[in-house]
XYZ file of N, CA and C in Angstrom:
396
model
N 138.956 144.605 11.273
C 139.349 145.378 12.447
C 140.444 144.612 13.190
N 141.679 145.190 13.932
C 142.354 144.846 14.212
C 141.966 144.078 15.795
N 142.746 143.109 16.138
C 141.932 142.905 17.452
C 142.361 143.280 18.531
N 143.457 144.294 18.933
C 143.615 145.151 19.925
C 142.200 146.019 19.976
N 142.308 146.539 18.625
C 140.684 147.863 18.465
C 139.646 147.066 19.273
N 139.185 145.729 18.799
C 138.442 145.030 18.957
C 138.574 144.685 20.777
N 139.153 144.409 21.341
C 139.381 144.087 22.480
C 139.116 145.373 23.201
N 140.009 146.524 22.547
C 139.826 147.379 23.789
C 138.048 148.408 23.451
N 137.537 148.568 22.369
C 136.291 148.377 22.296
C 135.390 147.883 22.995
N 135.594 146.488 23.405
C 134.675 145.545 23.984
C 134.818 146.187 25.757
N 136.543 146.272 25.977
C 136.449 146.640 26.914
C 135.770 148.148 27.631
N 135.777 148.847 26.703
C 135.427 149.961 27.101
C 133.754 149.843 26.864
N 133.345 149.307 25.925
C 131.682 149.113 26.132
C 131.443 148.479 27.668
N 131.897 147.410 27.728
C 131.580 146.848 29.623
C 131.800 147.655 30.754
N 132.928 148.496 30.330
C 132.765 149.476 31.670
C 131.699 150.408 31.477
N 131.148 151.218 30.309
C 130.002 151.912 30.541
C 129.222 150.914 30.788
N 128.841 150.093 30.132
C 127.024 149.858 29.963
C 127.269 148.338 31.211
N 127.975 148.041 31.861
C 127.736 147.164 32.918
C 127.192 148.002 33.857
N 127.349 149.035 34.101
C 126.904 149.784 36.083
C 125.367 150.610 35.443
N 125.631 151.026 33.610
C 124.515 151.622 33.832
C 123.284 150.556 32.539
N 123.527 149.397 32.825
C 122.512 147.539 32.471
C 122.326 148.168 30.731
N 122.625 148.726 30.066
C 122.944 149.024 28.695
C 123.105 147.681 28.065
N 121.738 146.945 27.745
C 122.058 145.239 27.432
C 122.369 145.516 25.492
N 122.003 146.393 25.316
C 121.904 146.697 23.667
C 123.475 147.113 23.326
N 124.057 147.720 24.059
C 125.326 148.059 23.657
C 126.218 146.895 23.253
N 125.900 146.102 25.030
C 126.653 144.786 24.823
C 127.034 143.901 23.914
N 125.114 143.262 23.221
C 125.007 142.700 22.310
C 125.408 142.929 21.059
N 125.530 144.460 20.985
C 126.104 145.102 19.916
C 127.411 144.514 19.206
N 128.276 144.050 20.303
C 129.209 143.876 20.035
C 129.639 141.997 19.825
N 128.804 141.543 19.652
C 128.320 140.000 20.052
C 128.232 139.599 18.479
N 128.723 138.535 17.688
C 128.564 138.417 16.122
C 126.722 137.825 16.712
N 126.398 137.749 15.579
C 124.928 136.927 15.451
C 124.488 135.415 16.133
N 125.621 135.572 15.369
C 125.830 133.432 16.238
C 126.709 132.770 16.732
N 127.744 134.550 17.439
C 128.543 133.999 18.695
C 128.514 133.175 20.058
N 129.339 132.778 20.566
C 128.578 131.983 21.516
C 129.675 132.850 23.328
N 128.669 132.837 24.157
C 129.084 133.435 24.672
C 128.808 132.401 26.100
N 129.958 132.021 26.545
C 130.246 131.146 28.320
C 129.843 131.736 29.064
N 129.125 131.552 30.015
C 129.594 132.609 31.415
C 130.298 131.602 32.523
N 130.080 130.358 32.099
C 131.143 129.490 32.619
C 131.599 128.188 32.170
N 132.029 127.730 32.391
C 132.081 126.193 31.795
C 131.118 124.853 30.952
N 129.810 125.792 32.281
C 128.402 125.008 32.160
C 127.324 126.140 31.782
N 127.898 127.262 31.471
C 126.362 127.893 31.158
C 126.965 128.499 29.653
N 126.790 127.798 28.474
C 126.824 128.590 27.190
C 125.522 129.259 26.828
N 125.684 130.157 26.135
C 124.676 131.133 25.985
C 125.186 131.303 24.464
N 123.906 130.970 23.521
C 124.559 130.834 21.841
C 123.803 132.261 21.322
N 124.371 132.619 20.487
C 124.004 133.954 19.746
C 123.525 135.283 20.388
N 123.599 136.589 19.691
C 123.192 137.538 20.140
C 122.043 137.344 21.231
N 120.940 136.649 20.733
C 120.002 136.391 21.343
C 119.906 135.435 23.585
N 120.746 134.354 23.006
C 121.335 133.710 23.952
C 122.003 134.796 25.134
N 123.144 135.596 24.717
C 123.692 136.846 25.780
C 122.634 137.958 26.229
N 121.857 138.371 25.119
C 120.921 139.236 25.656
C 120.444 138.442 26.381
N 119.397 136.895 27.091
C 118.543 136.355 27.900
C 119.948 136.567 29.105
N 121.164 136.261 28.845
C 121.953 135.842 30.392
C 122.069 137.623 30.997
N 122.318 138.696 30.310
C 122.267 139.300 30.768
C 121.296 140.422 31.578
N 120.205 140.027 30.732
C 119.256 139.993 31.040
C 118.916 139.862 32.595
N 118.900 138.471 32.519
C 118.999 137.562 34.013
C 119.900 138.381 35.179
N 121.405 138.402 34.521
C 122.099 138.805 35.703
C 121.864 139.994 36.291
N 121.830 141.113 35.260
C 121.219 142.690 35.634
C 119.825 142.670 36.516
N 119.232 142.035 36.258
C 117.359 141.511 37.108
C 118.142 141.826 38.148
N 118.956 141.070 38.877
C 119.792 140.520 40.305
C 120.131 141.860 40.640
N 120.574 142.578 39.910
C 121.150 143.563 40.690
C 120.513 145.251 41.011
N 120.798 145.404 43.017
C 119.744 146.522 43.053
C 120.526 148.007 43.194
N 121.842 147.290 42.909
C 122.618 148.942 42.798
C 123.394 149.105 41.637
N 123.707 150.048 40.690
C 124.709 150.135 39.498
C 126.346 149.614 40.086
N 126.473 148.939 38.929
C 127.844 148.130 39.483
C 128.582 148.963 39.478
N 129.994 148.832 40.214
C 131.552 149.209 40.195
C 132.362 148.134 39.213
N 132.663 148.792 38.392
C 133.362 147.767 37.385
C 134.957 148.492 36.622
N 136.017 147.720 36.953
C 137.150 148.109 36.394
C 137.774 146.842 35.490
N 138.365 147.392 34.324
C 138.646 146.464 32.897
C 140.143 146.713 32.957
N 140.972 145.454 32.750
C 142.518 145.972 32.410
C 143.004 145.993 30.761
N 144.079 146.946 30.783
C 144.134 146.226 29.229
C 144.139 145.362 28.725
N 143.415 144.884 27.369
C 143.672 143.366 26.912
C 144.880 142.897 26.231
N 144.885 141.737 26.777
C 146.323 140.873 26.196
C 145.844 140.053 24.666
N 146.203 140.392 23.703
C 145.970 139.820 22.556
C 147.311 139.271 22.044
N 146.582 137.789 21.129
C 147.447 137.159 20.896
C 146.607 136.806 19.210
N 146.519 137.372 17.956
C 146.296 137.071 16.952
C 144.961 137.780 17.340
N 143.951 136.859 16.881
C 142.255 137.185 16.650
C 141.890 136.805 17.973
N 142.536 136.251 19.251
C 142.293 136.042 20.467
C 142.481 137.395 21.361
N 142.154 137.571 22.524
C 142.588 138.389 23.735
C 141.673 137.668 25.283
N 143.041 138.026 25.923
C 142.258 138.135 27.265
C 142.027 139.546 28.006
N 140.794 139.670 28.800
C 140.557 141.013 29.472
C 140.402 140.353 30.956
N 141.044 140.904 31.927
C 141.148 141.017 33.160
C 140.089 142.296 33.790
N 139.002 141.568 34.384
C 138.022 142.691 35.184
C 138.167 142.380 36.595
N 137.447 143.295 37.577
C 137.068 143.625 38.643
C 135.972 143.987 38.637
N 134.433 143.785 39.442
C 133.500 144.698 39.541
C 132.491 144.082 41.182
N 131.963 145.159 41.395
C 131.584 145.254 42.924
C 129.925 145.528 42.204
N 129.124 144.080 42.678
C 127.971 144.559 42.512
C 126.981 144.392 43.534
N 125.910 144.679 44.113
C 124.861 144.451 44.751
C 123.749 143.498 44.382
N 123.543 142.253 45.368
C 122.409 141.770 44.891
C 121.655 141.495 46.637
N 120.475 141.827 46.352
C 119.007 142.448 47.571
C 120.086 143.224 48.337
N 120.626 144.100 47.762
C 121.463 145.253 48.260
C 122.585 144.719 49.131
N 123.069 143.308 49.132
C 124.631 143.129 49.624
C 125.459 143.119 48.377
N 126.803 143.672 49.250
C 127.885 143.801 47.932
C 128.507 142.154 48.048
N 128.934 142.276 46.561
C 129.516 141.076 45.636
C 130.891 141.586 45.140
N 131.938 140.815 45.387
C 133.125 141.193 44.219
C 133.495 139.964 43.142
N 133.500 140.234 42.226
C 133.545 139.588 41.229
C 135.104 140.048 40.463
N 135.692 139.156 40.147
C 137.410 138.969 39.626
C 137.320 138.202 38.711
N 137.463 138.598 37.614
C 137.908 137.331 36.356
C 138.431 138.139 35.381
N 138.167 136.773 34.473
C 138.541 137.181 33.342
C 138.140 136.463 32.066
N 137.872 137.575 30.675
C 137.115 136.944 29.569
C 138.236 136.507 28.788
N 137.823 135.463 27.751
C 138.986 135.087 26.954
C 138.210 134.880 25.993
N 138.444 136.030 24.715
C 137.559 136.519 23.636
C 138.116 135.987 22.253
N 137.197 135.646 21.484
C 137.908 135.731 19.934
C 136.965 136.501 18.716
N 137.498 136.843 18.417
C 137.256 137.946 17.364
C 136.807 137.798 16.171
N 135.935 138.264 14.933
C 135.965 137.888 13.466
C 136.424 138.919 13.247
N 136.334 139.107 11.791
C 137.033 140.276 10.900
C 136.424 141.043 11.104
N 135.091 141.313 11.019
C 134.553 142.411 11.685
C 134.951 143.229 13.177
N 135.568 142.725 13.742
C 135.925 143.344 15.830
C 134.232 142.713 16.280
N 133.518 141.503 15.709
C 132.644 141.273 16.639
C 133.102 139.832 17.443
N 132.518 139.607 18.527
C 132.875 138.743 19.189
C 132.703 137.073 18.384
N 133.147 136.444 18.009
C 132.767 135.156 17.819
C 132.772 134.262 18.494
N 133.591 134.380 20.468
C 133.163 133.461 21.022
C 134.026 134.359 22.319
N 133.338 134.203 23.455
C 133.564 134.996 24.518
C 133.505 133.725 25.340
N 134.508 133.712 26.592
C 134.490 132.759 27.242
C 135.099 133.135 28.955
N 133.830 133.281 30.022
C 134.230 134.204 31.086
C 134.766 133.225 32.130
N 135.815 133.902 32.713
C 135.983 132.759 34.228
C 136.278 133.599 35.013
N 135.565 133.227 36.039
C 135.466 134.305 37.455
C 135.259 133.849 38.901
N 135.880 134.117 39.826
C 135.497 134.096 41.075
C 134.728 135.006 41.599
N 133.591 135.137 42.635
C 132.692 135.814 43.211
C 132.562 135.561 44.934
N 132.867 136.457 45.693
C 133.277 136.660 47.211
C 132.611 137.699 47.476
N 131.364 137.591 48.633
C 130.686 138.153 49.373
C 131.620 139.719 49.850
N 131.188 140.526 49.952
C 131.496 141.851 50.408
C 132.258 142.481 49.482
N 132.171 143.771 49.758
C 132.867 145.066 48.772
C 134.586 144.675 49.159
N 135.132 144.307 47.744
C 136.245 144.044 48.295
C 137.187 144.932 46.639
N 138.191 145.818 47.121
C 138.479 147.147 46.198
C 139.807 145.973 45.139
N 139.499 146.500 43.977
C 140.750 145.455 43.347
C 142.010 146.213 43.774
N 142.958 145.330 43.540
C 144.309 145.487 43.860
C 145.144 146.822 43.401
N 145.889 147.697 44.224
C 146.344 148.813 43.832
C 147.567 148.361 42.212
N 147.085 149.137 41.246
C 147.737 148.984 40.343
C 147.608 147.927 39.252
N 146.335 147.232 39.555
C 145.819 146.154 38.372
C 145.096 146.747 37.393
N 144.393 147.876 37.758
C 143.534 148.203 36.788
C 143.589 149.630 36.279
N 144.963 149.806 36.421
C 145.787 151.537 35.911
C 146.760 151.827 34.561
């Protein structure tokens, strides 16, 4: 699979199944014994590993997220995806800004996902024209 397909796949699975906690879709897209960051210090190894973090993070949250994906920038079997998403946790809003920096196998499954993000208290709308 090519890794534009692959990228924009991934991206379009996170915008459904992030607001409505769809942890099976996710993983779906996760190789077996990919390894997946959510930051520097928290690796999360294999299908198994992402299902427990997401797991975790969805628990946290008491409203369906707001989540916007930009197109991905690919460079070979690499891409980066630029998100936005507004979530609730004990019902205050969260904005969350980052971005994943993915690599791909031949299959379009993930072989190593690697997220970096900032997170700022209150509903805060992404930028006109980042995510169009």
């Amino acid at each position: 699979m090519q890794t534009r397909t692959a990228a924009k796949r991934w991206a379009r699975t996170w915008t459904d199944a992030w607001p409505a906690q769809d942890v099976d879709a996710i993983v779906a897209l996760q190789r077996e014994d990919g390894d997946h960051w959510a930051s520097l210090f928290r690796p999360y190894r294999g299908r198994s590993g992402l299902r427990a973090y997401l797991e975790e993070c969805f628990a946290e949250e008491s409203r369906p997220a707001q989540v916007w994906f930009a197109e991905p920038q690919v460079d070979g079997a690499a891409a980066a995806v630029e998100y936005w998403a507004v979530i609730h946790v004990k019902d205050q809003p969260l904005t969350i800004c980052g971005c994943t920096v993915l690599r791909f196998d031949e299959a379009g499954l993930v072989a190593e996902a690697r997220d970096y993000s900032h997170v700022q208290e209150g509903h805060h709308a992404p930028p006109a024209g980042l995510f169009e």
